[in-house]
mmCIF file of C-alpha atoms in Angstrom:
data_model
loop_
_atom_site.group_PDB
_atom_site.id
_atom_site.type_symbol
_atom_site.label_atom_id
_atom_site.label_comp_id
_atom_site.label_asym_id
_atom_site.label_seq_id
_atom_site.Cartn_x
_atom_site.Cartn_y
_atom_site.Cartn_z
ATOM 1 C CA UNK A 1 63.372 22.575 -33.849
ATOM 2 C CA UNK A 2 64.080 26.345 -34.105
ATOM 3 C CA UNK A 3 67.721 27.707 -33.062
ATOM 4 C CA UNK A 4 66.420 29.319 -29.801
ATOM 5 C CA UNK A 5 64.050 26.076 -28.980
ATOM 6 C CA UNK A 6 67.560 23.910 -29.425
ATOM 7 C CA UNK A 7 69.439 26.738 -27.295
ATOM 8 C CA UNK A 8 66.830 26.544 -24.580
ATOM 9 C CA UNK A 9 66.599 22.568 -24.299
ATOM 10 C CA UNK A 10 70.321 22.666 -23.930
ATOM 11 C CA UNK A 11 70.615 24.931 -21.063
ATOM 12 C CA UNK A 12 67.657 23.333 -19.413
ATOM 13 C CA UNK A 13 68.618 19.798 -20.048
ATOM 14 C CA UNK A 14 72.367 20.385 -19.148
ATOM 15 C CA UNK A 15 72.662 22.510 -16.187
ATOM 16 C CA UNK A 16 69.017 24.160 -15.092
ATOM 17 C CA UNK A 17 67.119 21.129 -14.963
ATOM 18 C CA UNK A 18 69.391 19.536 -11.998
ATOM 19 C CA UNK A 19 69.733 23.113 -9.985
ATOM 20 C CA UNK A 20 68.208 22.743 -6.596
ATOM 21 C CA UNK A 21 64.470 23.527 -6.174
ATOM 22 C CA UNK A 22 63.072 27.235 -6.164
ATOM 23 C CA UNK A 23 62.670 27.348 -2.442
ATOM 24 C CA UNK A 24 66.514 25.860 -1.397
ATOM 25 C CA UNK A 25 68.255 27.805 0.644
ATOM 26 C CA UNK A 26 70.703 27.985 -1.877
ATOM 27 C CA UNK A 27 70.429 30.560 -4.037
ATOM 28 C CA UNK A 28 72.116 29.789 -7.397
ATOM 29 C CA UNK A 29 69.463 31.902 -9.817
ATOM 30 C CA UNK A 30 67.922 28.503 -10.198
ATOM 31 C CA UNK A 31 64.174 30.157 -10.798
ATOM 32 C CA UNK A 32 65.629 32.534 -13.230
ATOM 33 C CA UNK A 33 67.854 30.310 -15.263
ATOM 34 C CA UNK A 34 64.818 28.010 -15.554
ATOM 35 C CA UNK A 35 62.121 30.655 -16.203
ATOM 36 C CA UNK A 36 64.718 31.857 -19.024
ATOM 37 C CA UNK A 37 65.061 28.141 -20.402
ATOM 38 C CA UNK A 38 61.052 27.851 -20.535
ATOM 39 C CA UNK A 39 60.727 31.348 -22.617
ATOM 40 C CA UNK A 40 63.018 29.885 -25.073
ATOM 41 C CA UNK A 41 61.234 26.353 -24.947
ATOM 42 C CA UNK A 42 57.776 26.833 -24.844
ATOM 43 C CA UNK A 43 55.275 27.698 -27.380
ATOM 44 C CA UNK A 44 53.992 30.341 -24.881
ATOM 45 C CA UNK A 45 55.946 31.301 -21.277
ATOM 46 C CA UNK A 46 53.669 34.111 -19.063
ATOM 47 C CA UNK A 47 55.417 36.540 -16.796
ATOM 48 C CA UNK A 48 56.876 35.006 -13.385
ATOM 49 C CA UNK A 49 56.627 31.641 -13.988
ATOM 50 C CA UNK A 50 58.391 29.017 -12.293
ATOM 51 C CA UNK A 51 59.522 25.910 -13.614
ATOM 52 C CA UNK A 52 60.843 23.423 -10.906
ATOM 53 C CA UNK A 53 63.732 20.982 -10.718
ATOM 54 C CA UNK A 54 63.766 17.552 -13.086
ATOM 55 C CA UNK A 55 60.172 18.759 -14.746
ATOM 56 C CA UNK A 56 59.740 17.262 -17.961
ATOM 57 C CA UNK A 57 57.824 19.429 -20.678
ATOM 58 C CA UNK A 58 57.121 19.596 -24.129
ATOM 59 C CA UNK A 59 57.646 22.695 -26.425
ATOM 60 C CA UNK A 60 54.098 22.281 -27.402
ATOM 61 C CA UNK A 61 53.215 23.906 -23.372
ATOM 62 C CA UNK A 62 51.641 27.055 -23.098
ATOM 63 C CA UNK A 63 52.399 28.419 -19.369
ATOM 64 C CA UNK A 64 50.278 31.135 -18.075
ATOM 65 C CA UNK A 65 51.229 34.244 -15.985
ATOM 66 C CA UNK A 66 52.540 33.337 -12.362
ATOM 67 C CA UNK A 67 52.042 29.833 -13.227
ATOM 68 C CA UNK A 68 54.380 26.972 -12.032
ATOM 69 C CA UNK A 69 55.411 23.280 -13.312
ATOM 70 C CA UNK A 70 56.086 21.010 -10.419
ATOM 71 C CA UNK A 71 59.065 18.923 -9.175
ATOM 72 C CA UNK A 72 59.388 15.564 -11.367
ATOM 73 C CA UNK A 73 56.540 16.718 -13.460
ATOM 74 C CA UNK A 74 56.082 15.491 -17.160
ATOM 75 C CA UNK A 75 54.081 16.896 -19.498
ATOM 76 C CA UNK A 76 53.592 15.541 -23.089
ATOM 77 C CA UNK A 77 52.434 16.842 -25.863
ATOM 78 C CA UNK A 78 49.911 20.322 -26.244
ATOM 79 C CA UNK A 79 49.054 21.557 -22.995
ATOM 80 C CA UNK A 80 47.572 24.728 -22.322
ATOM 81 C CA UNK A 81 48.178 25.954 -18.359
ATOM 82 C CA UNK A 82 46.280 29.107 -17.287
ATOM 83 C CA UNK A 83 47.398 31.992 -15.381
ATOM 84 C CA UNK A 84 48.105 31.298 -11.476
ATOM 85 C CA UNK A 85 48.080 27.518 -11.721
ATOM 86 C CA UNK A 86 49.843 25.900 -8.948
ATOM 87 C CA UNK A 87 51.162 22.300 -9.712
ATOM 88 C CA UNK A 88 52.255 19.604 -7.321
ATOM 89 C CA UNK A 89 55.501 17.371 -7.648
ATOM 90 C CA UNK A 90 55.132 13.873 -10.051
ATOM 91 C CA UNK A 91 52.575 15.581 -11.750
ATOM 92 C CA UNK A 92 51.833 13.664 -15.263
ATOM 93 C CA UNK A 93 49.627 14.863 -18.333
ATOM 94 C CA UNK A 94 49.471 12.955 -21.297
ATOM 95 C CA UNK A 95 47.981 14.010 -24.513
ATOM 96 C CA UNK A 96 47.951 10.647 -26.324
ATOM 97 C CA UNK A 97 47.588 7.303 -25.699
ATOM 98 C CA UNK A 98 48.394 3.910 -27.585
ATOM 99 C CA UNK A 99 45.744 2.681 -30.275
ATOM 100 C CA UNK A 100 44.392 -1.288 -29.112
ATOM 101 C CA UNK A 101 41.313 -1.653 -30.803
ATOM 102 C CA UNK A 102 42.878 -4.579 -33.042
ATOM 103 C CA UNK A 103 43.631 -8.074 -31.154
ATOM 104 C CA UNK A 104 45.128 -9.304 -34.164
ATOM 105 C CA UNK A 105 47.958 -6.996 -33.868
ATOM 106 C CA UNK A 106 50.041 -6.800 -30.395
ATOM 107 C CA UNK A 107 49.375 -2.979 -28.881
ATOM 108 C CA UNK A 108 52.729 -2.149 -29.367
ATOM 109 C CA UNK A 109 52.395 -2.502 -33.343
ATOM 110 C CA UNK A 110 49.259 -0.543 -33.321
ATOM 111 C CA UNK A 111 50.695 2.994 -33.049
ATOM 112 C CA UNK A 112 48.862 6.075 -31.234
ATOM 113 C CA UNK A 113 45.658 7.744 -31.204
ATOM 114 C CA UNK A 114 45.657 11.348 -32.310
ATOM 115 C CA UNK A 115 46.728 13.618 -29.845
ATOM 116 C CA UNK A 116 44.232 15.565 -27.795
ATOM 117 C CA UNK A 117 45.381 18.714 -25.856
ATOM 118 C CA UNK A 118 44.634 19.437 -22.150
ATOM 119 C CA UNK A 119 43.647 22.425 -21.095
ATOM 120 C CA UNK A 120 44.191 23.592 -17.637
ATOM 121 C CA UNK A 121 42.082 26.868 -16.453
ATOM 122 C CA UNK A 122 43.347 29.973 -14.357
ATOM 123 C CA UNK A 123 43.430 29.786 -10.699
ATOM 124 C CA UNK A 124 44.010 26.130 -10.363
ATOM 125 C CA UNK A 125 45.434 24.002 -7.799
ATOM 126 C CA UNK A 126 46.893 20.470 -8.941
ATOM 127 C CA UNK A 127 47.884 18.266 -5.658
ATOM 128 C CA UNK A 128 51.388 16.276 -5.750
ATOM 129 C CA UNK A 129 51.387 12.912 -8.418
ATOM 130 C CA UNK A 130 48.021 14.014 -10.349
ATOM 131 C CA UNK A 131 47.626 12.188 -13.701
ATOM 132 C CA UNK A 132 45.812 13.905 -15.995
ATOM 133 C CA UNK A 133 44.714 11.915 -19.344
ATOM 134 C CA UNK A 134 44.441 13.502 -22.897
ATOM 135 C CA UNK A 135 41.612 15.501 -23.917
ATOM 136 C CA UNK A 136 40.738 16.573 -20.338
ATOM 137 C CA UNK A 137 39.533 20.469 -19.209
ATOM 138 C CA UNK A 138 40.460 21.313 -16.058
ATOM 139 C CA UNK A 139 38.026 24.371 -15.298
ATOM 140 C CA UNK A 140 39.072 28.047 -13.384
ATOM 141 C CA UNK A 141 39.565 27.697 -9.888
ATOM 142 C CA UNK A 142 39.294 24.026 -9.357
ATOM 143 C CA UNK A 143 41.146 22.331 -6.792
ATOM 144 C CA UNK A 144 42.857 18.512 -7.785
ATOM 145 C CA UNK A 145 43.318 16.264 -4.728
ATOM 146 C CA UNK A 146 46.548 14.732 -4.511
ATOM 147 C CA UNK A 147 46.990 11.021 -6.013
ATOM 148 C CA UNK A 148 43.907 11.558 -8.337
ATOM 149 C CA UNK A 149 43.575 10.432 -11.972
ATOM 150 C CA UNK A 150 41.579 12.913 -14.199
ATOM 151 C CA UNK A 151 39.717 11.125 -17.047
ATOM 152 C CA UNK A 152 37.222 13.468 -17.417
ATOM 153 C CA UNK A 153 36.502 17.214 -17.654
ATOM 154 C CA UNK A 154 36.320 18.933 -14.243
ATOM 155 C CA UNK A 155 33.620 21.852 -13.786
ATOM 156 C CA UNK A 156 35.112 25.284 -12.881
ATOM 157 C CA UNK A 157 35.316 26.135 -9.259
ATOM 158 C CA UNK A 158 35.021 22.537 -8.117
ATOM 159 C CA UNK A 159 36.927 20.004 -5.817
ATOM 160 C CA UNK A 160 37.837 16.874 -7.534
ATOM 161 C CA UNK A 161 39.631 14.055 -5.940
ATOM 162 C CA UNK A 162 39.991 10.309 -6.527
ATOM 163 C CA UNK A 163 40.849 7.379 -8.933
ATOM 164 C CA UNK A 164 38.902 8.256 -11.268
ATOM 165 C CA UNK A 165 38.521 11.756 -10.315
ATOM 166 C CA UNK A 166 34.891 12.816 -8.962
ATOM 167 C CA UNK A 167 33.924 16.027 -7.894
ATOM 168 C CA UNK A 168 33.613 16.058 -4.027
ATOM 169 C CA UNK A 169 31.903 19.640 -3.610
ATOM 170 C CA UNK A 170 31.994 23.179 -5.015
ATOM 171 C CA UNK A 171 34.414 26.169 -4.022
#
């Protein structure tokens, strides 16, 4: 990890992550500070991004212009987030999973499957408590309903919801 990323991580995890949400009546510069930390920590960080309180994210995340990482979000591994993406609270994005093929060895001793990056297009709205599984591609202009578990690709300009996610209609 580079010095720049270490400095950003230190500042983010000790101070910025704990500051009030961006829409709080307390204006302590929390949005600007978290944005600054994101620019130091992330693989790529666009203009006017918003990283909310208590978000946890990998340095392998790319965050497009005017996009956000929601309150208490958890983004593990490589995730490409496009421009103008809105993300609700408690979103989890997973890019790898446990290996479980063998039955003669406990699953916890089988290691992990290879990482499968997640791709989120431009102008996407992800509701609260959505879980996005490894390798998923969410197309441009999608709306993902709150509480949805996305296990497969979602075509552009569709609205998806449910467990597992299914396309409800197009926009």
